[in-house]
Amino acid sequence: MDKKIVLTGDRPTGKLHLGHYVGSLRNRVKMQESNEYEMYIMIADMQAFTDNANKPEKRKKSVIHVAIDNLSVGINPEKATLFVQSSIPELSELTMYYMNLVTVNRAKRNPTIKSEIKERGFSDSVPVGFLAYPISQAADITAFNATHVPVGDDQLPILEQDREIVKSFYKIYGKTLTMPEPILSKNKNSRRLPGLDGKNKMSKSLNNCIYLSDDTKTVTAKVMSMYTDPNHLKIEDKGDTKNNPVFLYLDALCKDRKKFDELKKGYEQGGVGDVIIKNYLIDVVEETLIPIREKRKYYESHLDEVYTILKNGSVKAERIAHETLKRVRKAVGVEYYN
Ligand code: TRP
């Protein structure tokens, strides 16, 4: 059976956090190890221009951060292709063709784009590139003939728009591209971690994250400061576990399910204090982060190796994108001389 081709990626606009780990990174590693997939992992630095054009230093620094974050969680460059978007100029040309398959109104109507415009406070100053990032994402996906794209809930409307682009392309130019399918995360709890403050999303801009690069002391302090159930005042009080980020994190990370169920029951009935659940969460987060830290230490002291991995990955990725672009150029009719 042919392997499924998966494209996934992250915008390099900072370090990756536990929310990324639960929502996508660990699944990425699982897919890599399953042998069912051919994996392309892209550091989407061109996409980072769409909301960080004015922060070149941040973008540049984040490329290496995101590369090391991926390698530290277990992405193996022998098994997955880790590459940098801006090293593949073919993606920009594909984007130019696809831009004419989407109306301005359709671009503005994308619900993810709409809410991200609000989140970023763009109001009336939305960069054209930002509005068009789902279009460039269609280029990313089709360039590598991706059959599957892992998506969280919030990215689903982007993939829907990308599928529309492929359909429109089919109609005018023929069936040159591969139609991508979403891979939705099955476990609801692994879709998104709330922030330390209980806000619905762990996010750098909300300053409510545990980073994969945090040390033990930082993790301990952050967990101890976590929001829990504001009505759980005394240890004997009945506590809420449903909207309690400590339990949501435990649910996403804890391997000892028996212990988890016991703690949860105890907290709900009353008699289990916040310090107990927080101490346990510290252990569970540490168990997750210790092997990641070890690999990070290696890569941070071998930066040359990281850059070589990115360079080799990008050379391999470009070969494939080049083939796709050749087909597309022929399909759209810009092959004049041969
Ligand atoms: N949109 C993703 C993010 O915000 C990054 C990304 C760019 C991507 N191109 C992609 C993801 C293609 C999946 C497929 O992090």
PDB file of N, CA and C and ligand atoms in Angstrom, residues 7-12 20 28 42-44 47 85 116 120 133 136-138 140-141 149-151 155 158-159 162, ligand 1:
ATOM      1  N   LEU A   7       1.640  16.554   5.310  1.00  0.00           N
ATOM      2  CA  LEU A   7       2.363  17.807   5.482  1.00  0.00           C
ATOM      3  C   LEU A   7       1.834  18.499   6.734  1.00  0.00           C
ATOM      4  N   THR A   8       2.755  18.926   7.555  1.00  0.00           N
ATOM      5  CA  THR A   8       2.355  19.686   8.729  1.00  0.00           C
ATOM      6  C   THR A   8       3.433  20.724   9.012  1.00  0.00           C
ATOM      7  N   GLY A   9       3.110  21.680   9.846  1.00  0.00           N
ATOM      8  CA  GLY A   9       4.125  22.705  10.090  1.00  0.00           C
ATOM      9  C   GLY A   9       3.753  23.666  11.181  1.00  0.00           C
ATOM     10  N   ASP A  10       4.712  24.491  11.524  1.00  0.00           N
ATOM     11  CA  ASP A  10       4.501  25.503  12.552  1.00  0.00           C
ATOM     12  C   ASP A  10       5.079  26.822  12.075  1.00  0.00           C
ATOM     13  N   ARG A  11       4.377  27.887  12.458  1.00  0.00           N
ATOM     14  CA  ARG A  11       4.892  29.228  12.213  1.00  0.00           C
ATOM     15  C   ARG A  11       6.001  29.532  13.203  1.00  0.00           C
ATOM     16  N   PRO A  12       7.146  29.950  12.766  1.00  0.00           N
ATOM     17  CA  PRO A  12       8.206  30.274  13.735  1.00  0.00           C
ATOM     18  C   PRO A  12       8.014  31.670  14.311  1.00  0.00           C
ATOM     19  N   HIS A  20       1.203  22.840  22.068  1.00  0.00           N
ATOM     20  CA  HIS A  20       1.633  22.294  20.775  1.00  0.00           C
ATOM     21  C   HIS A  20       1.953  20.810  20.909  1.00  0.00           C
ATOM     22  N   ARG A  28       2.597  13.790  15.807  1.00  0.00           N
ATOM     23  CA  ARG A  28       3.553  13.818  14.711  1.00  0.00           C
ATOM     24  C   ARG A  28       4.582  12.698  14.878  1.00  0.00           C
ATOM     25  N   MET A  42       7.194  21.307   8.037  1.00  0.00           N
ATOM     26  CA  MET A  42       7.679  22.577   7.487  1.00  0.00           C
ATOM     27  C   MET A  42       7.732  23.668   8.550  1.00  0.00           C
ATOM     28  N   ILE A  43       8.831  24.369   8.578  1.00  0.00           N
ATOM     29  CA  ILE A  43       8.913  25.565   9.419  1.00  0.00           C
ATOM     30  C   ILE A  43       8.430  26.721   8.550  1.00  0.00           C
ATOM     31  N   ALA A  44       7.237  27.198   8.871  1.00  0.00           N
ATOM     32  CA  ALA A  44       6.503  28.084   7.956  1.00  0.00           C
ATOM     33  C   ALA A  44       6.940  29.532   8.134  1.00  0.00           C
ATOM     34  N   GLN A  47       4.980  32.074   6.130  1.00  0.00           N
ATOM     35  CA  GLN A  47       3.694  32.370   6.744  1.00  0.00           C
ATOM     36  C   GLN A  47       3.866  33.286   7.965  1.00  0.00           C
ATOM     37  N   GLN A  85      10.275  26.712   4.873  1.00  0.00           N
ATOM     38  CA  GLN A  85       9.401  27.158   3.777  1.00  0.00           C
ATOM     39  C   GLN A  85      10.092  28.123   2.811  1.00  0.00           C
ATOM     40  N   GLU A 116      -8.821  35.304  13.844  1.00  0.00           N
ATOM     41  CA  GLU A 116      -7.406  35.651  14.027  1.00  0.00           C
ATOM     42  C   GLU A 116      -7.150  37.143  13.793  1.00  0.00           C
ATOM     43  N   ARG A 120      -5.421  39.366  16.697  1.00  0.00           N
ATOM     44  CA  ARG A 120      -4.193  40.119  16.467  1.00  0.00           C
ATOM     45  C   ARG A 120      -4.412  41.623  16.473  1.00  0.00           C
ATOM     46  N   TYR A 133      -2.973  33.903   3.618  1.00  0.00           N
ATOM     47  CA  TYR A 133      -2.152  32.784   4.083  1.00  0.00           C
ATOM     48  C   TYR A 133      -2.794  31.410   3.857  1.00  0.00           C
ATOM     49  N   SER A 136      -1.571  30.414   0.468  1.00  0.00           N
ATOM     50  CA  SER A 136      -0.187  29.921   0.413  1.00  0.00           C
ATOM     51  C   SER A 136      -0.105  28.551   1.086  1.00  0.00           C
ATOM     52  N   GLN A 137      -1.004  28.323   2.038  1.00  0.00           N
ATOM     53  CA  GLN A 137      -1.039  26.998   2.656  1.00  0.00           C
ATOM     54  C   GLN A 137      -1.499  25.929   1.668  1.00  0.00           C
ATOM     55  N   ALA A 138      -2.370  26.316   0.753  1.00  0.00           N
ATOM     56  CA  ALA A 138      -2.766  25.377  -0.306  1.00  0.00           C
ATOM     57  C   ALA A 138      -1.554  25.032  -1.164  1.00  0.00           C
ATOM     58  N   ASP A 140       1.586  25.015  -0.079  1.00  0.00           N
ATOM     59  CA  ASP A 140       2.419  24.111   0.724  1.00  0.00           C
ATOM     60  C   ASP A 140       1.922  22.671   0.597  1.00  0.00           C
ATOM     61  N   ILE A 141       0.617  22.539   0.763  1.00  0.00           N
ATOM     62  CA  ILE A 141       0.035  21.194   0.835  1.00  0.00           C
ATOM     63  C   ILE A 141       0.131  20.479  -0.510  1.00  0.00           C
ATOM     64  N   VAL A 149      -3.529  16.102   6.042  1.00  0.00           N
ATOM     65  CA  VAL A 149      -3.031  17.225   6.840  1.00  0.00           C
ATOM     66  C   VAL A 149      -3.662  17.140   8.231  1.00  0.00           C
ATOM     67  N   PRO A 150      -2.842  16.975   9.264  1.00  0.00           N
ATOM     68  CA  PRO A 150      -3.396  16.969  10.627  1.00  0.00           C
ATOM     69  C   PRO A 150      -3.899  18.365  10.981  1.00  0.00           C
ATOM     70  N   VAL A 151      -5.124  18.442  11.460  1.00  0.00           N
ATOM     71  CA  VAL A 151      -5.663  19.771  11.786  1.00  0.00           C
ATOM     72  C   VAL A 151      -6.365  19.775  13.131  1.00  0.00           C
ATOM     73  N   GLN A 155      -7.997  24.966  12.623  1.00  0.00           N
ATOM     74  CA  GLN A 155      -7.372  24.973  11.298  1.00  0.00           C
ATOM     75  C   GLN A 155      -8.250  24.323  10.230  1.00  0.00           C
ATOM     76  N   ILE A 158      -9.350  26.432   7.330  1.00  0.00           N
ATOM     77  CA  ILE A 158      -8.249  26.737   6.404  1.00  0.00           C
ATOM     78  C   ILE A 158      -8.135  25.587   5.400  1.00  0.00           C
ATOM     79  N   LEU A 159      -8.175  24.372   5.912  1.00  0.00           N
ATOM     80  CA  LEU A 159      -8.058  23.231   5.011  1.00  0.00           C
ATOM     81  C   LEU A 159      -9.259  23.154   4.066  1.00  0.00           C
ATOM     82  N   ASP A 162      -8.547  25.373   1.340  1.00  0.00           N
ATOM     83  CA  ASP A 162      -7.513  24.780   0.483  1.00  0.00           C
ATOM     84  C   ASP A 162      -8.105  23.726  -0.453  1.00  0.00           C
TER      85      ASP A 162
HETATM   86  N1  TRP B   1      -0.810  27.351   9.734  1.00  0.00           N
HETATM   87  C1  TRP B   1       0.191  26.652  10.467  1.00  0.00           C
HETATM   88  C2  TRP B   1       0.461  27.430  11.762  1.00  0.00           C
HETATM   89  O1  TRP B   1      -0.122  28.441  11.997  1.00  0.00           O
HETATM   90  C3  TRP B   1       1.490  26.485   9.706  1.00  0.00           C
HETATM   91  C4  TRP B   1       1.361  25.934   8.315  1.00  0.00           C
HETATM   92  C5  TRP B   1       1.763  26.554   7.176  1.00  0.00           C
HETATM   93  C6  TRP B   1       0.818  24.684   7.915  1.00  0.00           C
HETATM   94  N2  TRP B   1       1.514  25.781   6.080  1.00  0.00           N
HETATM   95  C7  TRP B   1       0.940  24.633   6.495  1.00  0.00           C
HETATM   96  C8  TRP B   1       0.235  23.614   8.590  1.00  0.00           C
HETATM   97  C9  TRP B   1       0.478  23.551   5.773  1.00  0.00           C
HETATM   98  C10 TRP B   1      -0.207  22.532   7.853  1.00  0.00           C
HETATM   99  C11 TRP B   1      -0.097  22.499   6.454  1.00  0.00           C
HETATM  100  O2  TRP B   1       1.279  27.026  12.577  1.00  0.00           O
END
